[in-house]
PDB file of C-alpha atoms in Angstrom:
ATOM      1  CA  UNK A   4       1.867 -15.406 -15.303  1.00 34.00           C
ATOM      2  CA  UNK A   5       1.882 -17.511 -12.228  1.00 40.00           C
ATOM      3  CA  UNK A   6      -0.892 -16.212 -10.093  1.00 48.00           C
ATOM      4  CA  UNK A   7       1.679 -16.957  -6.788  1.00 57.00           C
ATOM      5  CA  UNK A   8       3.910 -14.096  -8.637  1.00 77.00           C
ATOM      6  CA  UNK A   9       1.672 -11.278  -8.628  1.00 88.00           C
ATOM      7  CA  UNK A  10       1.690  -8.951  -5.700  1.00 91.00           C
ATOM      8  CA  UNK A  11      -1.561  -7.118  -4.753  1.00 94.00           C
ATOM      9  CA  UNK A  12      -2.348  -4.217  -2.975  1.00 92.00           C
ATOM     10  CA  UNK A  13      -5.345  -2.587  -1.439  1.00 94.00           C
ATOM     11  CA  UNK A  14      -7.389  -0.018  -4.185  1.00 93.00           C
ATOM     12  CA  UNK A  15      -9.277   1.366  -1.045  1.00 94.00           C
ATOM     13  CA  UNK A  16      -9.361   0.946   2.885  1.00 96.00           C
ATOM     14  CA  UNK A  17     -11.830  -1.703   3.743  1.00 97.00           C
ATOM     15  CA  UNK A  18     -13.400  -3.217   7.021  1.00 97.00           C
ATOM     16  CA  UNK A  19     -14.645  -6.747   8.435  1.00 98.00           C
ATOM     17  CA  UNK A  20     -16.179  -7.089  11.859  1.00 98.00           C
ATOM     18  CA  UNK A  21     -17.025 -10.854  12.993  1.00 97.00           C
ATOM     19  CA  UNK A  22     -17.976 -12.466  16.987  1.00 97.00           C
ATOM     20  CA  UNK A  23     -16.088 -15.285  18.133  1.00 97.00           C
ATOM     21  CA  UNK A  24     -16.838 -16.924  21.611  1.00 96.00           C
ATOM     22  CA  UNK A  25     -18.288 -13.293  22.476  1.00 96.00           C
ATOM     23  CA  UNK A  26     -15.587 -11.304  21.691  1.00 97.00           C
ATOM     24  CA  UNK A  27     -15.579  -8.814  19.036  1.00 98.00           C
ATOM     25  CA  UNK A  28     -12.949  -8.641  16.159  1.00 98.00           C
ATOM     26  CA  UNK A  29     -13.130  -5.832  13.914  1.00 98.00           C
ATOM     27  CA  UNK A  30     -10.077  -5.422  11.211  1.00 98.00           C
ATOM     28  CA  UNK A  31      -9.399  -2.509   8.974  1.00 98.00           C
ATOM     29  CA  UNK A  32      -7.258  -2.762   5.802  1.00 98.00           C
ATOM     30  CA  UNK A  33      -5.812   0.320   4.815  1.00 97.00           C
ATOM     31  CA  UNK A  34      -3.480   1.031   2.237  1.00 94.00           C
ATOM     32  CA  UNK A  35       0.074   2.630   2.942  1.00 92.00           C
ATOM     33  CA  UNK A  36       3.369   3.674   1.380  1.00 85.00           C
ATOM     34  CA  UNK A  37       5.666   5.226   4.030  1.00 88.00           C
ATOM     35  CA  UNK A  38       5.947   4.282   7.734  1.00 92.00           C
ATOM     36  CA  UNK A  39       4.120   7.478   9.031  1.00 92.00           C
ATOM     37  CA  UNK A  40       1.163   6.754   7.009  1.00 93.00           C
ATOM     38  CA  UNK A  41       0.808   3.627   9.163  1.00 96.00           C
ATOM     39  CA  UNK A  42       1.512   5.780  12.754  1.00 96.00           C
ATOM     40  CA  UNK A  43      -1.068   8.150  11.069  1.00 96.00           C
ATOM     41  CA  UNK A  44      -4.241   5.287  10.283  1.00 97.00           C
ATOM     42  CA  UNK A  45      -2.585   3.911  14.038  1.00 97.00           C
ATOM     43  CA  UNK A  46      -3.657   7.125  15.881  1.00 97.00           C
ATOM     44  CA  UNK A  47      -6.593   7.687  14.365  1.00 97.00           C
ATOM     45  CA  UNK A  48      -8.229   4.254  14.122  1.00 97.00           C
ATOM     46  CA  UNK A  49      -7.102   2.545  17.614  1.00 96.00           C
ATOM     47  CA  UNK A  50     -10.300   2.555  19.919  1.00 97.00           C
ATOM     48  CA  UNK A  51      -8.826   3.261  23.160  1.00 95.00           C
ATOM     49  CA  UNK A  52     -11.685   1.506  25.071  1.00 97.00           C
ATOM     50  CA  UNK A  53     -11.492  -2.027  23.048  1.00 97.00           C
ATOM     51  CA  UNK A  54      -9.307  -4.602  25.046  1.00 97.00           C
ATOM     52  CA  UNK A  55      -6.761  -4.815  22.150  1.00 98.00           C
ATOM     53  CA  UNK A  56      -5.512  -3.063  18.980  1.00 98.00           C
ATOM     54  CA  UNK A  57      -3.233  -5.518  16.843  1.00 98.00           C
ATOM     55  CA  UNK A  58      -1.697  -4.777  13.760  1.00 98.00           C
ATOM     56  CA  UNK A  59       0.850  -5.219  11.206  1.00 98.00           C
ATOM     57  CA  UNK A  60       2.331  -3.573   8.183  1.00 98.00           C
ATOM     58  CA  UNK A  61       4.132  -4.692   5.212  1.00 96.00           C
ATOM     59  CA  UNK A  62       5.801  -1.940   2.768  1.00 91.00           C
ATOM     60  CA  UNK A  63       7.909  -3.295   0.297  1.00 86.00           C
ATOM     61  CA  UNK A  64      10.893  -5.044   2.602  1.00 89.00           C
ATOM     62  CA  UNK A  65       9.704  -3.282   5.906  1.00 93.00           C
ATOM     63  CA  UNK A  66       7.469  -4.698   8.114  1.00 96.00           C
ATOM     64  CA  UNK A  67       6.437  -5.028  11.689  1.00 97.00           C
ATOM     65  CA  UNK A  68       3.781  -6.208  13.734  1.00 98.00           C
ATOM     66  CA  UNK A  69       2.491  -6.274  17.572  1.00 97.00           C
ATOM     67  CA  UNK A  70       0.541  -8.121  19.739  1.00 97.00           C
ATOM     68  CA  UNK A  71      -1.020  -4.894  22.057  1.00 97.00           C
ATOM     69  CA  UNK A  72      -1.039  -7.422  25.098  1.00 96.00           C
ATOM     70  CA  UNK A  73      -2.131 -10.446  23.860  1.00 97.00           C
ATOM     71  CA  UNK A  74       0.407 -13.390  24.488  1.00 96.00           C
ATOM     72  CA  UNK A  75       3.594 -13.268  22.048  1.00 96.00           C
ATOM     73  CA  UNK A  76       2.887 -14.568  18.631  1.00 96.00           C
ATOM     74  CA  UNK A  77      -0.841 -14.686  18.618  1.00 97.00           C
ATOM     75  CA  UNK A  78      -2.125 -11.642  17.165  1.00 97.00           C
ATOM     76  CA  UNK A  79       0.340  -9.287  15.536  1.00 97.00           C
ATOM     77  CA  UNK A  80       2.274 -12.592  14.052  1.00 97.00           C
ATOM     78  CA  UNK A  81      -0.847 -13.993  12.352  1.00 98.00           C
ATOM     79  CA  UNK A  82      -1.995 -10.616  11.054  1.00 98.00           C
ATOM     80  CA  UNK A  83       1.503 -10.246   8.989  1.00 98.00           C
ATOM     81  CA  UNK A  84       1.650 -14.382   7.826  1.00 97.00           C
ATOM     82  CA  UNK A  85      -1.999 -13.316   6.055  1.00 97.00           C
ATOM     83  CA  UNK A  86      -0.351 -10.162   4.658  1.00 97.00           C
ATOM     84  CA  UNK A  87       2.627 -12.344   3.091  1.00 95.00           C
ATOM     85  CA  UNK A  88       0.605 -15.393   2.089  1.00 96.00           C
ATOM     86  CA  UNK A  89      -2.269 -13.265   0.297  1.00 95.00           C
ATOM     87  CA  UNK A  90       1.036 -11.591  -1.498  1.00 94.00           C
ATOM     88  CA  UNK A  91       0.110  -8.028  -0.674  1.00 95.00           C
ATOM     89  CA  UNK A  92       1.979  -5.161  -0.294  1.00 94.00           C
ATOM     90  CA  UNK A  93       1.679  -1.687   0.991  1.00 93.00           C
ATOM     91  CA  UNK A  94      -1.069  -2.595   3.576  1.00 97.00           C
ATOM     92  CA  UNK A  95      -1.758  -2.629   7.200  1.00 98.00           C
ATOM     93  CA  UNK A  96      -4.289  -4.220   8.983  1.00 98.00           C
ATOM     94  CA  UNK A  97      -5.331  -3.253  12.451  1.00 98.00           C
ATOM     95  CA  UNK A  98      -7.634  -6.300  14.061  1.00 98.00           C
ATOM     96  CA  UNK A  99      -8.891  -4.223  17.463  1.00 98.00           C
ATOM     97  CA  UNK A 100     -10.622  -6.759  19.865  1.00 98.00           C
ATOM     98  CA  UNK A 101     -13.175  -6.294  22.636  1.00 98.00           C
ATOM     99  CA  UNK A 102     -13.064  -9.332  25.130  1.00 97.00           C
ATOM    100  CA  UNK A 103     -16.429 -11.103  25.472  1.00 95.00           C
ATOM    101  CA  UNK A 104     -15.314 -12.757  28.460  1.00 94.00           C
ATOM    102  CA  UNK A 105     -14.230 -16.483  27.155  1.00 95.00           C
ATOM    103  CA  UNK A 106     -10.721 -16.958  27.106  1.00 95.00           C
ATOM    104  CA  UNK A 107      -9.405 -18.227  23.665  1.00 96.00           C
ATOM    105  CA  UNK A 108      -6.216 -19.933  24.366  1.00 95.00           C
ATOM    106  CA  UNK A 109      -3.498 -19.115  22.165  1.00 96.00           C
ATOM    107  CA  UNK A 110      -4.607 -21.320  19.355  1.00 97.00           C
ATOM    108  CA  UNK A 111      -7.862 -19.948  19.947  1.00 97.00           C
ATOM    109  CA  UNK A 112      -5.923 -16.578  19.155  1.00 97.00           C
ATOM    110  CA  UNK A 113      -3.763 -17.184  16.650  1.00 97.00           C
ATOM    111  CA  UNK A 114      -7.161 -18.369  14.105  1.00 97.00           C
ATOM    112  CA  UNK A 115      -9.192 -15.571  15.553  1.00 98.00           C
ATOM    113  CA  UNK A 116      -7.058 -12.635  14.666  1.00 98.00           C
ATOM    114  CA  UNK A 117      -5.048 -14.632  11.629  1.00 98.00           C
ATOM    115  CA  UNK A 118      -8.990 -15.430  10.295  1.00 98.00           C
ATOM    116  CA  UNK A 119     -10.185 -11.703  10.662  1.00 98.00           C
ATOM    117  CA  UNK A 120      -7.393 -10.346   9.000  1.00 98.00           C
ATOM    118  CA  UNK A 121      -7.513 -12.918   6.290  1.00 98.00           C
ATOM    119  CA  UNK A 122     -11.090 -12.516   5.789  1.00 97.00           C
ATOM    120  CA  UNK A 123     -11.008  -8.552   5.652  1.00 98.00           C
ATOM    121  CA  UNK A 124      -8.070  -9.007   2.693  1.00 96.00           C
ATOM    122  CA  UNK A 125      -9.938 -11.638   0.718  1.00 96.00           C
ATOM    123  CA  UNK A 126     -13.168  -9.090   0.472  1.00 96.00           C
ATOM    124  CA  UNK A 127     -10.917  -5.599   0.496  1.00 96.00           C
ATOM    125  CA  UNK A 128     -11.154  -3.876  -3.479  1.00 95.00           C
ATOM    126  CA  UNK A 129      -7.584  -4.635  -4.893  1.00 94.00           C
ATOM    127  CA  UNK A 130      -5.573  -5.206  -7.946  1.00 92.00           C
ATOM    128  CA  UNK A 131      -2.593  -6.117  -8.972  1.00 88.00           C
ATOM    129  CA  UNK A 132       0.608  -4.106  -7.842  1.00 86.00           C
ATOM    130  CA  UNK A 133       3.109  -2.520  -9.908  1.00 84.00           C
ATOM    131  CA  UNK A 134       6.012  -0.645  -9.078  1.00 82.00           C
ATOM    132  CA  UNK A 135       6.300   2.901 -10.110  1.00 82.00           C
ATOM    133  CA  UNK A 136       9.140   5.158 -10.063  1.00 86.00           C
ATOM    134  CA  UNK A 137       8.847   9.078  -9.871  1.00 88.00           C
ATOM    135  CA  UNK A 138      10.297  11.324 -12.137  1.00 92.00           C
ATOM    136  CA  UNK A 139      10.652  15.051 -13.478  1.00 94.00           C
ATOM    137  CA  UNK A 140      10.503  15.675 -17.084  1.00 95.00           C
ATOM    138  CA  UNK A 141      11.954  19.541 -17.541  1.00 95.00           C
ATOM    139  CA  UNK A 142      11.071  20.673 -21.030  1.00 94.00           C
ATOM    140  CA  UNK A 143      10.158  23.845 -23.800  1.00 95.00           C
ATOM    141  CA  UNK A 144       6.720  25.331 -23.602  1.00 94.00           C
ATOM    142  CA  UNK A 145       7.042  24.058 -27.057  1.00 93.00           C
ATOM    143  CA  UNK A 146       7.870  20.724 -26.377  1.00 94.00           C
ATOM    144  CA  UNK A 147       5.234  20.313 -23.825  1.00 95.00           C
ATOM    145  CA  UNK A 148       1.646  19.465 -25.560  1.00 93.00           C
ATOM    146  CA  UNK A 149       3.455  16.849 -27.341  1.00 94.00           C
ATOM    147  CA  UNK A 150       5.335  15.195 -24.829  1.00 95.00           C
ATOM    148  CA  UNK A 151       2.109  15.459 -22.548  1.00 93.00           C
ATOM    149  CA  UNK A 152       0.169  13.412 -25.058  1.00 93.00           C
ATOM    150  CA  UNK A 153       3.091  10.814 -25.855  1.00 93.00           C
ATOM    151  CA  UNK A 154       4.352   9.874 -21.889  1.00 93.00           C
ATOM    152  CA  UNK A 155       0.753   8.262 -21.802  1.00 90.00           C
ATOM    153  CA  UNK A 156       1.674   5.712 -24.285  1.00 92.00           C
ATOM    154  CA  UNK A 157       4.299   4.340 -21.224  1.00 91.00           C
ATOM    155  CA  UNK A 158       1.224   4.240 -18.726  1.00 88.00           C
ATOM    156  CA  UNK A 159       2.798   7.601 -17.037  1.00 91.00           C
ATOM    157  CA  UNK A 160       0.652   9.695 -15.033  1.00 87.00           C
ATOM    158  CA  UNK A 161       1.313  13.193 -14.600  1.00 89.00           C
ATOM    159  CA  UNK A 162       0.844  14.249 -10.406  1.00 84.00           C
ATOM    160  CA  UNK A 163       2.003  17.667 -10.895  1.00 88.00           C
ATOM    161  CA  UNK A 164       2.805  20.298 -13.454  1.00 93.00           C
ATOM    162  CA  UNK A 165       4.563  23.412 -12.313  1.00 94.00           C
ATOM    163  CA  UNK A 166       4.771  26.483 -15.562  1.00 94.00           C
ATOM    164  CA  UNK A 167       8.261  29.120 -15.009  1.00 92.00           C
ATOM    165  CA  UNK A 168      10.935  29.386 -17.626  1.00 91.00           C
ATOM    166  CA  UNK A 169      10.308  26.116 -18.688  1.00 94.00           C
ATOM    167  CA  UNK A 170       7.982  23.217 -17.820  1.00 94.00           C
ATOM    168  CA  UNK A 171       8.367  20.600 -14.845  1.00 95.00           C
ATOM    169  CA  UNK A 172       5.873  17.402 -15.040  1.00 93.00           C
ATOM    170  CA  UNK A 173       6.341  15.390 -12.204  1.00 92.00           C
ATOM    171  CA  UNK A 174       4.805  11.717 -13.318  1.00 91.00           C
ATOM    172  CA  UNK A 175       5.044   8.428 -11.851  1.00 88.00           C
ATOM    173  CA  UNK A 176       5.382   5.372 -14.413  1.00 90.00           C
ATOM    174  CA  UNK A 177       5.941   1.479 -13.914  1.00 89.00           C
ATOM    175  CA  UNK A 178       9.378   0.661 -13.338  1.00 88.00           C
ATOM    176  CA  UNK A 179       9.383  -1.508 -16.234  1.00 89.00           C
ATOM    177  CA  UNK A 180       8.515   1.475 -18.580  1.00 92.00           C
ATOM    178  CA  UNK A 181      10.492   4.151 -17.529  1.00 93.00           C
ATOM    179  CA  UNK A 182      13.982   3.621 -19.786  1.00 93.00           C
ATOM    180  CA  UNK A 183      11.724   3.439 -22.668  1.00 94.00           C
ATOM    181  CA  UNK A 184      10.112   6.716 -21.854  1.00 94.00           C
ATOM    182  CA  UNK A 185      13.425   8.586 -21.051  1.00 94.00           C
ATOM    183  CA  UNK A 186      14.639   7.579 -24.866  1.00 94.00           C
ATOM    184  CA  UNK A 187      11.568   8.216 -26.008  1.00 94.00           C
ATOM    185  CA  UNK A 188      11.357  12.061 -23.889  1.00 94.00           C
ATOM    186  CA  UNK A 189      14.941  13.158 -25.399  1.00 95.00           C
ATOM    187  CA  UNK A 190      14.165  11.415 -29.000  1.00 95.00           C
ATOM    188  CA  UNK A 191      10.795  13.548 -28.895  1.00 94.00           C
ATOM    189  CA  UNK A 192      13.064  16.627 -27.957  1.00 94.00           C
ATOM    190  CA  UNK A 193      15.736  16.702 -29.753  1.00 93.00           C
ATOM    191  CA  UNK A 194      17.707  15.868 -26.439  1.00 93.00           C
ATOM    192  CA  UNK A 195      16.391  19.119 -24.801  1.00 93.00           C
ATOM    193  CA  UNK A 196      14.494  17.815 -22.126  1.00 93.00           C
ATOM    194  CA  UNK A 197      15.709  16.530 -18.564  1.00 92.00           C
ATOM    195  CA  UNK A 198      14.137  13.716 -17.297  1.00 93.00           C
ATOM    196  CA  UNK A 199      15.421  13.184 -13.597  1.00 91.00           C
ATOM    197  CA  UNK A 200      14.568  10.356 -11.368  1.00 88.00           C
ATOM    198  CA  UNK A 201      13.370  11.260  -8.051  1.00 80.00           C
ATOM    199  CA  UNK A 202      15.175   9.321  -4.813  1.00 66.00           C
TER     200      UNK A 202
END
């Protein structure tokens, strides 16, 4: 597969802290999948006392940045071109800066916070992203040791399991997968299980 194909996304937050021209950068990478996860890592990682706190997010075909002050374009732009051009997805990346005193110049800027960022992503624990879909499977007590042993064969992961008249497994499995497993789920049953995709 073409390497420039492959999306990547963080396995684990991760941090980089570097001085340039006195000033202190220090990015985090943290990984995200909704929009208040990101407000979330926001509030609780912004140092209110650093000079600036720059980020931007990418999740799926949403993403924003900002600058926090620093000239248009210098800080919160660079952060996301490193987040598309290192092919990653479901991150953000917060560079917060405390000024040493030497004015950068936007140039100056634009490598400092780009470079951070970029540098933080190169050395943050990743692998290769695959999108999952969630899904219900409703089935038999009967039914449900087997089932449980085959949906693994499809790479599905049960997050949940709830036990009343019947069994729910919640389970998230790749995209690419999931057909497969929903013939696979009512061939295995006889057509008595549900299998419902969640939104």
């Amino acid at each position: 597969m073409d390497k420039n194909n492959i999306i990547y996304q963080l396995t684990g937050p991760y941090q980089y802290k570097q001085e340039i021209k006195k000033s202190i950068f220090l990015a985090h990478a943290i990984p995200v999948v909704s929009e208040d996860q990101v407000h979330e890592w926001l509030h609780k990682l912004r140092v209110s006392e650093a000079t600036h706190n720059c980020w931007a997010y990418r999740i799926g075909q949403k993403y924003r940045s900002d600058d926090d002050g620093e000239p248009s374009g210098t800080a919160g732009r660079p952060i996301l071109q490193v987040i598309e051009k290192q092919n990653f997805d479901q991150v953000l990346i917060l560079v917060i800066r405390w000024f040493g005193g030497i004015k950068l110049g936007a140039g100056g800027l634009i490598r400092a916070y780009g470079g951070t960022a970029a540098q933080c992503l190169r050395q943050a624990p990743c692998a290769e992203y695959i999108p999952q879909k969630t899904a219900s499977i409703l089935c038999s007590f009967s039914d449900h040791a087997l089932l449980k042993a085959r949906i693994t064969e499809y790479d599905a992961q049960i997050i949940a399991e709830e036990f009343g008249a019947e069994v729910e497994m919640k389970i998230t499995v790749p995209e690419d997968a999931y057909n497969a497993l929903y013939d696979r789920v009512l061939d295995l049953t006889r057509g008595q299980a549900v299998v419902i995709e969640a939104d």
